[in-house]
Short mmCIF file of C-alpha atoms in Angstrom, two decimals:
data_model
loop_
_atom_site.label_atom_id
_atom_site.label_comp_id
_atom_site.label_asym_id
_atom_site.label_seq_id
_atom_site.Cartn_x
_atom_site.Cartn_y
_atom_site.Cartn_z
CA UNK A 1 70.72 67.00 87.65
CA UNK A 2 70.32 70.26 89.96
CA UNK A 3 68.92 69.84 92.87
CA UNK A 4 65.62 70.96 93.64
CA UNK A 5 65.00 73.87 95.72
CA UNK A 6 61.78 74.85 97.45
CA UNK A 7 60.54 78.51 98.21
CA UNK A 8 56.60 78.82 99.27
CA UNK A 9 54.84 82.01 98.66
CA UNK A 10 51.55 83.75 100.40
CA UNK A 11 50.12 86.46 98.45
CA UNK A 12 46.73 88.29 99.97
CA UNK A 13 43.19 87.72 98.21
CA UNK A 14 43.44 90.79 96.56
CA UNK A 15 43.13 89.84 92.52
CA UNK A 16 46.46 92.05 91.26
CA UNK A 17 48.58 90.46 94.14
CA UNK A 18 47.41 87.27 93.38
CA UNK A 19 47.59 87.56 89.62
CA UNK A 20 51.15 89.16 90.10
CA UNK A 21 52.54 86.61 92.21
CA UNK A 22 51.24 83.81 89.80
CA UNK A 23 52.78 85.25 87.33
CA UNK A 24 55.72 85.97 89.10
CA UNK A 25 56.32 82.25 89.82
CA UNK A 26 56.13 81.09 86.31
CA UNK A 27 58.37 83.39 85.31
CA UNK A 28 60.80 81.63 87.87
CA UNK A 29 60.37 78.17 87.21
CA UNK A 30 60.37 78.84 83.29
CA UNK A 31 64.12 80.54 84.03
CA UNK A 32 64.88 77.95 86.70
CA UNK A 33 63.04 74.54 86.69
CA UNK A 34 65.30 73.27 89.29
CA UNK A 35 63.01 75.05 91.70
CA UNK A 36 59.91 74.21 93.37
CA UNK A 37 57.21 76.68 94.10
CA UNK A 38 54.55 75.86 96.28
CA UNK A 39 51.53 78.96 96.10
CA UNK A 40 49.78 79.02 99.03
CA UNK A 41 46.46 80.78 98.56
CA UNK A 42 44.61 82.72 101.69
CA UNK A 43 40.30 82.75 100.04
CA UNK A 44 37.48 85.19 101.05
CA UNK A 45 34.54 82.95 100.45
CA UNK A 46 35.99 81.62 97.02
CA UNK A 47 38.79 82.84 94.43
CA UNK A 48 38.16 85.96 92.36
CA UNK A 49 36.52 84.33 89.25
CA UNK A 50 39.27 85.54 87.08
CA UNK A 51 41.57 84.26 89.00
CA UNK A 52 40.28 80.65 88.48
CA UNK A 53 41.66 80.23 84.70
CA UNK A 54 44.83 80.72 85.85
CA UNK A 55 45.26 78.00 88.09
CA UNK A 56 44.83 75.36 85.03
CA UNK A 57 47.84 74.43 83.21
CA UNK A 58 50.45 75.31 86.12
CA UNK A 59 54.08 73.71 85.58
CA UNK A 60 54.26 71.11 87.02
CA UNK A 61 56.85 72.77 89.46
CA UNK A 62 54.27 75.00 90.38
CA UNK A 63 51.72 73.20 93.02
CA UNK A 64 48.83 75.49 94.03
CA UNK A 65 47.01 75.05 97.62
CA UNK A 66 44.09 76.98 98.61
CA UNK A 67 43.06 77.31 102.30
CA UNK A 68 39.67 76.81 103.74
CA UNK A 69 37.66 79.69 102.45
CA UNK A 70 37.44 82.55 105.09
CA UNK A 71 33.42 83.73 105.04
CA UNK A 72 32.47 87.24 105.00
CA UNK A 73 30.18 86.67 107.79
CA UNK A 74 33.70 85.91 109.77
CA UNK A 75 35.08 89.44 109.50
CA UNK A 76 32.65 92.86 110.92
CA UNK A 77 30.82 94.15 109.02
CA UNK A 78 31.61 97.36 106.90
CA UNK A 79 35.56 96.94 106.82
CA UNK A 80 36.68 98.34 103.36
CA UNK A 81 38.44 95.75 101.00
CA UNK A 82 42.02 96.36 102.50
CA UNK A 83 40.90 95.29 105.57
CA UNK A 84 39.20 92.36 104.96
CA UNK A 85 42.09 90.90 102.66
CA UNK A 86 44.20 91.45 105.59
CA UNK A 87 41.80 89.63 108.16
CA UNK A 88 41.39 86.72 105.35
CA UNK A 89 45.57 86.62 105.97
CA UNK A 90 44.99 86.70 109.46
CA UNK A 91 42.38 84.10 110.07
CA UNK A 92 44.48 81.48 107.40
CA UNK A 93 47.43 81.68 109.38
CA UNK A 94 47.09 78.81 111.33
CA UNK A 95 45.96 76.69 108.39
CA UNK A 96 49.22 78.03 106.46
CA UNK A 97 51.01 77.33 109.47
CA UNK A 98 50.10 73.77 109.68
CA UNK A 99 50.52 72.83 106.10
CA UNK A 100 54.17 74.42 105.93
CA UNK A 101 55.05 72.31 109.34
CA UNK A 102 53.63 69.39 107.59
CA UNK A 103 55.49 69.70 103.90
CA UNK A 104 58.80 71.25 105.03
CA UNK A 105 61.22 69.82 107.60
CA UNK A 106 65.02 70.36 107.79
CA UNK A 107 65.15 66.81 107.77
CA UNK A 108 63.20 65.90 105.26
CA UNK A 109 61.90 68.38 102.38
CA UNK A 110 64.05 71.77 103.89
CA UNK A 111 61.96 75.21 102.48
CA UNK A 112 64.90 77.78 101.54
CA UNK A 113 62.52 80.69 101.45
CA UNK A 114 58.98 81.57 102.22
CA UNK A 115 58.26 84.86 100.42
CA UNK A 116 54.68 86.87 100.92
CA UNK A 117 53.28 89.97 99.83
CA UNK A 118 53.23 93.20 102.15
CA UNK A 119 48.95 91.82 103.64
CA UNK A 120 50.41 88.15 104.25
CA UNK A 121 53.58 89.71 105.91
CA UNK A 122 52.66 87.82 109.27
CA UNK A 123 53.02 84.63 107.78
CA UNK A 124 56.85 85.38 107.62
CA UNK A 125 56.65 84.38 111.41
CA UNK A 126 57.11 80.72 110.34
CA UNK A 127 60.08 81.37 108.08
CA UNK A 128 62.04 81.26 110.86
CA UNK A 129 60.29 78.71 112.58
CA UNK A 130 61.34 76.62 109.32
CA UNK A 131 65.07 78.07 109.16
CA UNK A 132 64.34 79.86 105.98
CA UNK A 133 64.91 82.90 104.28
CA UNK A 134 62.12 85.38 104.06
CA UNK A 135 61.09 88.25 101.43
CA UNK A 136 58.68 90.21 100.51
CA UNK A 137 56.94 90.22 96.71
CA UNK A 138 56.49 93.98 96.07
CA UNK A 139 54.09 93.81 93.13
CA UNK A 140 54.61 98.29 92.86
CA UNK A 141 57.40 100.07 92.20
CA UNK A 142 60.77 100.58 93.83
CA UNK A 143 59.77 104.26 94.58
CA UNK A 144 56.62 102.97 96.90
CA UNK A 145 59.19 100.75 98.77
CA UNK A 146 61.56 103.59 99.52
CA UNK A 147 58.47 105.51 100.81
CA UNK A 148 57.15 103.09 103.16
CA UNK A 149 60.73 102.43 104.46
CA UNK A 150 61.03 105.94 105.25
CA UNK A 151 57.42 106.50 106.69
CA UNK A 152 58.79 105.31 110.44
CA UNK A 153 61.24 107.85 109.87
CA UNK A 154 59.11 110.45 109.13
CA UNK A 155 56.77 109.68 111.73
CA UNK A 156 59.71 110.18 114.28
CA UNK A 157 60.39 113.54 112.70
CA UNK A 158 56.68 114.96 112.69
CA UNK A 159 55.74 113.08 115.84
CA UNK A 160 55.00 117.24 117.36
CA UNK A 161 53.55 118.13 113.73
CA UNK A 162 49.70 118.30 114.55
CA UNK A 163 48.42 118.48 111.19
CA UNK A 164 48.40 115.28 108.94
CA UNK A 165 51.13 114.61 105.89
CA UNK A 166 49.22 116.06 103.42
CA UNK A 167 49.40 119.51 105.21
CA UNK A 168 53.54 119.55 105.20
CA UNK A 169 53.74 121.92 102.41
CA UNK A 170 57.71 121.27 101.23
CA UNK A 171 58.71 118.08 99.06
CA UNK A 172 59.32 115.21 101.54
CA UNK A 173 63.29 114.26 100.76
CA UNK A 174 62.57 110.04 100.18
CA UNK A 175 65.87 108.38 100.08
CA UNK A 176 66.53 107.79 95.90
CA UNK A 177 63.54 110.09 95.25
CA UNK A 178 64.54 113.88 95.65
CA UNK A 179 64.01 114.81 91.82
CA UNK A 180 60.19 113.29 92.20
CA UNK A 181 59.25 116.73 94.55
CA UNK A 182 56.63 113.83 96.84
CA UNK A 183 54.42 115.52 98.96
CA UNK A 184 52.62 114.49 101.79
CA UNK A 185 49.18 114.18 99.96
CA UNK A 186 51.20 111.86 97.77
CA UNK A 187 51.91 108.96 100.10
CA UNK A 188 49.99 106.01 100.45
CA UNK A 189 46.16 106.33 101.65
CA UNK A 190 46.34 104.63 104.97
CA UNK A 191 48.71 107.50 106.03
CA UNK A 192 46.81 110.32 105.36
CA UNK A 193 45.10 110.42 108.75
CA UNK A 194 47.29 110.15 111.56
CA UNK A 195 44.99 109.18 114.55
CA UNK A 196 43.43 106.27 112.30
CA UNK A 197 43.77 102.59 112.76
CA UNK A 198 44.56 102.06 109.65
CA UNK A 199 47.68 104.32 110.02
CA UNK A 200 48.94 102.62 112.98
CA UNK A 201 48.77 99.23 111.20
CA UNK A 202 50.86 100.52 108.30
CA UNK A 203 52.92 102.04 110.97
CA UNK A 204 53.52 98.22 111.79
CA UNK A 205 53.78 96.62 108.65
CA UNK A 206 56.94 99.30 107.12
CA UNK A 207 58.64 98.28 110.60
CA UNK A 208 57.69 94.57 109.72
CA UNK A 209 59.51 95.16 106.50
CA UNK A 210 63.17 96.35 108.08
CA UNK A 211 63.57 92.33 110.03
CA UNK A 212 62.86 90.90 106.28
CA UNK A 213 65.94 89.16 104.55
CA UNK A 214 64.65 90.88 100.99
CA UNK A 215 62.46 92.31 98.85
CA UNK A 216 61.50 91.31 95.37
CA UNK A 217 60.00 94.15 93.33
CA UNK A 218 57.64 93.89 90.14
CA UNK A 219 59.66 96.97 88.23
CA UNK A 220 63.03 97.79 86.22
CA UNK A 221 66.25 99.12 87.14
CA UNK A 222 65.73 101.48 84.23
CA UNK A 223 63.29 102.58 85.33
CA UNK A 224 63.92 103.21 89.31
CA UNK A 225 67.99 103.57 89.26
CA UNK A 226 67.72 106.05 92.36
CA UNK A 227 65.37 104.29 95.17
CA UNK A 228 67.43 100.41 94.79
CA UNK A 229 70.90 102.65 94.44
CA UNK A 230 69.65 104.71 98.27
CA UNK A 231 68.44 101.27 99.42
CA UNK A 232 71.59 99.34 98.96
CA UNK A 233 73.79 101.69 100.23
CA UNK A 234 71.19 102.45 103.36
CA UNK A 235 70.04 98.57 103.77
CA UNK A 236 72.90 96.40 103.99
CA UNK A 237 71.39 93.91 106.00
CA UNK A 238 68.82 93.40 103.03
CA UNK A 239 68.79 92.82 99.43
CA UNK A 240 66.34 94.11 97.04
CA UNK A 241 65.85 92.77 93.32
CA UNK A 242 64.05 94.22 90.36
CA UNK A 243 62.55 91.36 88.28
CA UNK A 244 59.69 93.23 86.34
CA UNK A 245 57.44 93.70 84.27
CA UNK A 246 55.35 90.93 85.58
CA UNK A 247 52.20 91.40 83.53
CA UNK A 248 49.24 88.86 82.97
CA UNK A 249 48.81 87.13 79.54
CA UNK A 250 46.10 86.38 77.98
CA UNK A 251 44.02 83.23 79.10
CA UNK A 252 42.40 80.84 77.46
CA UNK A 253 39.06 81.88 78.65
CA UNK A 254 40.23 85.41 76.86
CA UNK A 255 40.96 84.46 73.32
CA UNK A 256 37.69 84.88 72.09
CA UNK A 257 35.62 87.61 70.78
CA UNK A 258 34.82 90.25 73.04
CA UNK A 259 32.57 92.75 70.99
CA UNK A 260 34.92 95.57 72.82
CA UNK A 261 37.74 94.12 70.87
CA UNK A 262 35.56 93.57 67.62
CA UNK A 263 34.56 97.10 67.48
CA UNK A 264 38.42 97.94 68.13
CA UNK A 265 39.05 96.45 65.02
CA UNK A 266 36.97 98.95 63.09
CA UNK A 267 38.89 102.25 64.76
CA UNK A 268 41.98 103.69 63.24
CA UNK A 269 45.70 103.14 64.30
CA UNK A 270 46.20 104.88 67.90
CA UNK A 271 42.83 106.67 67.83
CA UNK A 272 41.03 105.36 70.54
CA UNK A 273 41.99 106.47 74.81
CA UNK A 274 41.35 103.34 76.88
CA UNK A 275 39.58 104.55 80.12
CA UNK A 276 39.99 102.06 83.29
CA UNK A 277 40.43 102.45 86.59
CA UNK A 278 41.39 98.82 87.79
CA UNK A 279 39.55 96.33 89.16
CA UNK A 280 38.96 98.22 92.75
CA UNK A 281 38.36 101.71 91.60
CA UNK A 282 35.57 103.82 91.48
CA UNK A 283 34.50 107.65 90.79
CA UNK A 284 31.67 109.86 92.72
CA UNK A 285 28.58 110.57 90.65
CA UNK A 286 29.99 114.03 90.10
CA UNK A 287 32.89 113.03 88.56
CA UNK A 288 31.28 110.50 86.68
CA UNK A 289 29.33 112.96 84.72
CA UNK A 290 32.55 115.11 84.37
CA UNK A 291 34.37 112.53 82.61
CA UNK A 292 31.80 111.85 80.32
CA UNK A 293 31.19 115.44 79.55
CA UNK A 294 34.98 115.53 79.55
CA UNK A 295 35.17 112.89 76.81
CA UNK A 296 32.48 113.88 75.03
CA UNK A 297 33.69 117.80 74.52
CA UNK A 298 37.34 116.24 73.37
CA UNK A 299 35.87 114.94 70.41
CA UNK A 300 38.19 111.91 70.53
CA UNK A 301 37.25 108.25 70.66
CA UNK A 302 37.46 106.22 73.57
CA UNK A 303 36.69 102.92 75.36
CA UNK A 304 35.70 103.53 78.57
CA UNK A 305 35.62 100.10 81.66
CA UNK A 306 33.23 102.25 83.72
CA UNK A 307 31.70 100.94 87.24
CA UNK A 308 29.01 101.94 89.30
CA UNK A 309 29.45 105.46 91.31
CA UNK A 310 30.56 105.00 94.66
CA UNK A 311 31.39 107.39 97.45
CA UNK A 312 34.43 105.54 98.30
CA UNK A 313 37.22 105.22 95.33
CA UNK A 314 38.14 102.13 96.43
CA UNK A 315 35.24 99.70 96.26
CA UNK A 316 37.81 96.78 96.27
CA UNK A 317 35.97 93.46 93.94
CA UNK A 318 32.63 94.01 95.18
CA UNK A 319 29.62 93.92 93.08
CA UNK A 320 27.07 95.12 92.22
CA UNK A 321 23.69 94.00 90.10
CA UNK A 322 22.84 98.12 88.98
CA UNK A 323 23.88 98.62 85.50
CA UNK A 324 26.84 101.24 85.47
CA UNK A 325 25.32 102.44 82.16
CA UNK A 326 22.63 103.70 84.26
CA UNK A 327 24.37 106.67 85.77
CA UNK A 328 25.86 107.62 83.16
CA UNK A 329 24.75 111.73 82.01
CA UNK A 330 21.18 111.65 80.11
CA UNK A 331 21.54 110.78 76.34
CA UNK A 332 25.57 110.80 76.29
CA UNK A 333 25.51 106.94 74.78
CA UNK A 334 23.20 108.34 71.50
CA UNK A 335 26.06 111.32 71.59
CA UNK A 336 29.19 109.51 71.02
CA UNK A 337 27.66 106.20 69.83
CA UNK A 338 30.11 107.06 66.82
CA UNK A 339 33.41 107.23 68.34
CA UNK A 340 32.81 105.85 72.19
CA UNK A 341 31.87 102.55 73.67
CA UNK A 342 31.07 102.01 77.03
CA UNK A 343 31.93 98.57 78.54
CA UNK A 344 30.72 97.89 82.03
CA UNK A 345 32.84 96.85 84.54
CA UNK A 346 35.12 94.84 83.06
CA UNK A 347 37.00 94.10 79.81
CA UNK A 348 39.78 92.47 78.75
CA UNK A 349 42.64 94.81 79.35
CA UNK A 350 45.93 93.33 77.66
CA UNK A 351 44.28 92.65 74.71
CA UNK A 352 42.95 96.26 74.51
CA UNK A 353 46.54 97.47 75.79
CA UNK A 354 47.94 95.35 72.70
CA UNK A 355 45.74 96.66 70.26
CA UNK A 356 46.93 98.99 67.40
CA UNK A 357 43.64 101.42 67.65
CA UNK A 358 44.70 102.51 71.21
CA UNK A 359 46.80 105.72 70.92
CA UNK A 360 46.34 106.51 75.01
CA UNK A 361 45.54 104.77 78.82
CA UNK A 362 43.44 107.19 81.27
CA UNK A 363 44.26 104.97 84.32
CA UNK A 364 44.18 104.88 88.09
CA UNK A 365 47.82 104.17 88.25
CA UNK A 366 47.53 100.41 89.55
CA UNK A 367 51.01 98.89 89.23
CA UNK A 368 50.01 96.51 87.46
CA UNK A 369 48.47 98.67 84.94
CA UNK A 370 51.10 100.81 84.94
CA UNK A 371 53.50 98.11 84.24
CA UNK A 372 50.92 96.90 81.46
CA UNK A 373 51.09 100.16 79.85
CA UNK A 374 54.77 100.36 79.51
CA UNK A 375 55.30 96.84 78.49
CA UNK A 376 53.02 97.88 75.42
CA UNK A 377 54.08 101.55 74.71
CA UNK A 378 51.14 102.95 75.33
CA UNK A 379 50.96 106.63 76.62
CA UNK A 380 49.12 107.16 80.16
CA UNK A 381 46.74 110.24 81.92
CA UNK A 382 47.23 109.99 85.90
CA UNK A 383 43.88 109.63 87.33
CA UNK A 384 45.25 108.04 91.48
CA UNK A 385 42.96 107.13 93.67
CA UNK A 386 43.91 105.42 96.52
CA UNK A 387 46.59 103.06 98.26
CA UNK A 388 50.26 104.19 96.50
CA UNK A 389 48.67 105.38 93.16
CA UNK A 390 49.81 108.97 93.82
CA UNK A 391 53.17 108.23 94.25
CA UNK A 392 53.01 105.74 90.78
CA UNK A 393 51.62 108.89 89.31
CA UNK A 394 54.35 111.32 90.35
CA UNK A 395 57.18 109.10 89.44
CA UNK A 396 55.38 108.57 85.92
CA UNK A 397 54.58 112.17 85.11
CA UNK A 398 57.95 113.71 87.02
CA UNK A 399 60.70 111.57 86.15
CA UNK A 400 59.70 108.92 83.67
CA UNK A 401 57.74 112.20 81.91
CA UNK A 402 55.22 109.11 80.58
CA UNK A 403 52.21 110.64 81.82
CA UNK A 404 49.96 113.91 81.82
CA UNK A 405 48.25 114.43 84.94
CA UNK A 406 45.05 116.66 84.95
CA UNK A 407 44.27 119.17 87.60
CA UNK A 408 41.58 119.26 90.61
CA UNK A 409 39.51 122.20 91.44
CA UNK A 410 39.00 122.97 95.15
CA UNK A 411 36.35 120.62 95.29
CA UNK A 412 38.31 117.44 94.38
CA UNK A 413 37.27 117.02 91.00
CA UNK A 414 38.41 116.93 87.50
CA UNK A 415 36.03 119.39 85.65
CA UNK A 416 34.87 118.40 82.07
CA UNK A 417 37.14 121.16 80.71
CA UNK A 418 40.64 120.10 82.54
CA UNK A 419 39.43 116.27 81.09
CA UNK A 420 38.88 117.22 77.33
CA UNK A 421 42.33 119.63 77.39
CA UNK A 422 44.68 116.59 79.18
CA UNK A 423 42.89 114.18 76.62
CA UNK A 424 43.14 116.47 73.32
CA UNK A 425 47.05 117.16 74.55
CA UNK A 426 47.77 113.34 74.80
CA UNK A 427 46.08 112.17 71.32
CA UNK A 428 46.91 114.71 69.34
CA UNK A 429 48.99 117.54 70.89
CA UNK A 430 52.89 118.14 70.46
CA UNK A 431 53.18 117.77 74.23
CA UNK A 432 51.31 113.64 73.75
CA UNK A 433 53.89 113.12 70.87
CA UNK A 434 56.82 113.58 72.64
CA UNK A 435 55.38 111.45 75.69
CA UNK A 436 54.88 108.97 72.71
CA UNK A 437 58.54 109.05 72.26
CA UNK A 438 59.57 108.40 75.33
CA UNK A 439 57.21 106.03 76.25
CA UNK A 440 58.34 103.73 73.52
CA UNK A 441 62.29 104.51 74.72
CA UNK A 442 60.85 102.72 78.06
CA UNK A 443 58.96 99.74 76.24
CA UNK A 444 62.70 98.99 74.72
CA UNK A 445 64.09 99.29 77.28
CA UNK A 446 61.24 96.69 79.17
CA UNK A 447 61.61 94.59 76.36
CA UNK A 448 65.15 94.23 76.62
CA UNK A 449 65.07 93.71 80.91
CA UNK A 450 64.33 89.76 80.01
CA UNK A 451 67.06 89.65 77.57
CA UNK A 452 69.91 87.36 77.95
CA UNK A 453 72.48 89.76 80.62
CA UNK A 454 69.49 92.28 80.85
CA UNK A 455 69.11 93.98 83.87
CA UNK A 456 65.33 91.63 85.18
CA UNK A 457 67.23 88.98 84.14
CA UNK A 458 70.50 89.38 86.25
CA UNK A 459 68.25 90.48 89.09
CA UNK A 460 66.52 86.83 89.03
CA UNK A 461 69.66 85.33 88.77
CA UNK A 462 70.94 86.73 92.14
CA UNK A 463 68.35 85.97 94.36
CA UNK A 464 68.15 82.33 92.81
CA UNK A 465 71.48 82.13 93.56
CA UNK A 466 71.03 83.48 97.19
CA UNK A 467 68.44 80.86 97.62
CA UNK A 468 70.36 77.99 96.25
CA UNK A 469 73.51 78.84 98.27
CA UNK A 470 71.45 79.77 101.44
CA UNK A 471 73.23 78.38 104.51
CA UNK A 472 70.95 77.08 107.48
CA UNK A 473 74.21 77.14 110.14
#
């Protein structure tokens, strides 16, 4: 019998990184049950609800620990989301610190590797207090990576620039990215203003990531030949492995009958545009009445998760007791009651993704919906908000050519008339049959990443194998 070997992994509070590394460690234990996984969970006041389900029925090669629950009363007040998932991180180090001293010793149960995602990245300080490897669980794309590798770089280069990124008006050359035209407006939100905080700690954390021993990315060689090719011939030092798509399934608690799925049932094949935009994201009250109008004028039928307005696009899991339908434009529901439903703020997305009435995905560009999207054929609109969603929506509507992207005004917003044209074009135009196409030459190709010798599949393999071979000396 193999012997066992025993990685640990930290993932941040945030829902999708959770969700993704869950998944992410079944995956591995299903391919290799001579490993061990211990998931060691950082809480802000308690798990995310959703979350919950998916801690029943673990392998039993999976063992789950939550921390002491970090209260909100603990961190200042007004942080946004990203901030307080990182101060959760922060303030459970020394309890993750003391349970990895306690269940791993070289002399008695060794830990090979302690992997985290890019918010937990600090608790990488004990891998080498444990003599073990350490990595990083990426749960975007190989294109993001590149870009945050290179953002030290840039800095370096720009350091007498005295505008901000998004002012540098040529492509920004990305190593394994120069056909994706990224512009400075397209990297990730917390560099977009230079004499921020929040730019100085990701400043931090993409030097953080060059002393890692790896990375371990939720996408597809297929998909993202160029950025791994650039990294492993610029990053020899480090190893980088593609082991997606690592989507959710369905739980238990979502087998039943949503009416949003019911009235699914009653819609014609590939008829209906899904609108969702994730878990954190949220539009203006302008833009909110845009869309609708948007929708409305296209004539098509949708299902639309829609939250409460919010000044800030990224709202993070916060609630709210207001009903979303609230804000929505004066008599719109009575409108479309025919062809539109409005669900608020949440549904349940990979059953919608799965169904055969949805012809189209209007999302924020979330990895993991992205990788959702794919993994089902389904056609996207780019609508980024924040974090690295820009940069998921370039290399989706520039190289994958997956995606239509509708245009601002100078205002920042999508007017009605941009929304019903990129919407008509994706349902029903020549230019949303051929993304059709190609979007279902990517699902095979998804599909095929898990088979035996496909390309996720090899990827696991070698860093298993790293892990088993790892040498302490």
């Amino acid at each position: 019998m193999a012997k066992t070997t025993h990685i640990a992994i930290v993932p941040s509070p945030w829902f999708s990184n959770l969700a993704s590394a869950l998944e992410f460690c079944k995956r591995l234990v299903h391919l290799h049950p001579d490993f061990h996984v211990t998931f060691i969970l950082p809480i802000l006041e308690s798990p995310p609800q959703a979350f919950k389900s998916s801690l029943q029925d673990l392998p039993s090669n999976i063992n789950p620990i939550l921390l002491p629950p970090i209260l909100k009363h603990e961190l200042p007040p007004g942080v946004p989301p990203v901030v307080q998932m990182k101060l959760t991180v922060s303030k459970s180090l020394p309890h993750i610190q003391e349970f990895l001293k306690k269940s791993f010793t070289s002399k008695g149960t060794p830990l090979t590797a302690l992997i985290t995602d890019p918010f937990a990245i600090d608790a990488l300080d004990f891998a080498k207090e444990l003599n073990a490897m350490s990595f990083v669980y990426i749960a975007t794309c190989a294109t993001a990576v590149s870009a945050f590798l290179h953002i030290p770089k840039l800095d370096c280069e720009t350091s007498s620039f005295g505008g901000e990124f998004r002012d540098i008006t040529e492509a920004i050359k990305i190593p394994g990215c120069d056909q994706l035209q990224i512009h400075g407006i397209d990297l990730p939100e917390p560099v977009q203003n230079r004499s921020s905080p929040a730019y100085k700690q990701f400043l931090q954390l993409t030097k953080r990531f060059q002393t890692v021993d790896g990375f371990i990315v939720n996408s597809i060689m297929e998909m993202e030949e160029g950025p791994v090719k650039a990294f492993r011939e610029n990053r020899t030092n480090q190893s980088i492995h593609l082991v997606g798509p690592i989507t959710q399934t369905n739980s238990k608690n979502e087998e039943g009958g949503f009416e949003c799925v019911k009235w699914l049932e009653k819609q014609p094949e590939k008829s209906v545009l899904y609108v969702s935009f994730g878990g954190g994201g949220a539009l203006s009250q302008d833009q909110t009445n845009e869309l609708a109008f948007g929708l409305e004028q296209s004539g098509k039928r949708f299902l639309w998760v829609m939250r409460a307005p919010s000044n800030s696009a990224n709202v993070g899991l916060s609630s709210t007791i207001e009903d979303p339908l609230r804000f929505l434009p004066e008599g719109f529901l009575e409108r479309t009651k025919e062809r539109g439903l409005v669900v608020p703020s949440w549904a349940p997305q990979v059953q919608i993704l799965s169904h055969g009435s949805i012809g189209g995905f209007l999302s924020h560009c979330g990895w993991n919906s992205v990788i959702e999207s794919v993994n089902l054929g389904v056609p996207l609109i780019a609508w980024p908000l924040f974090a690295e969603q820009r940069l998921n929506a370039v290399m989706l509507s520039n190289r994958l050519k997956v995606a239509l992207w509708p245009k601002m005004n100078e205002n920042g917003i999508v007017v009605n008339e941009e929304i019903s044209k990129v919407v008509m074009s994706l349902m029903e135009g020549e230019e949303g049959k051929e993304i059709y196409k190609r979007m279902r030459c990517l699902k095979d190709f998804v599909t095929n990443s898990w088979n035996d010798g496909g390309s996720s599949t090899m990827a696991l393999d070698e860093v298993t194998s790293k892990w088993r071979n790892f040498n302490r000396n």
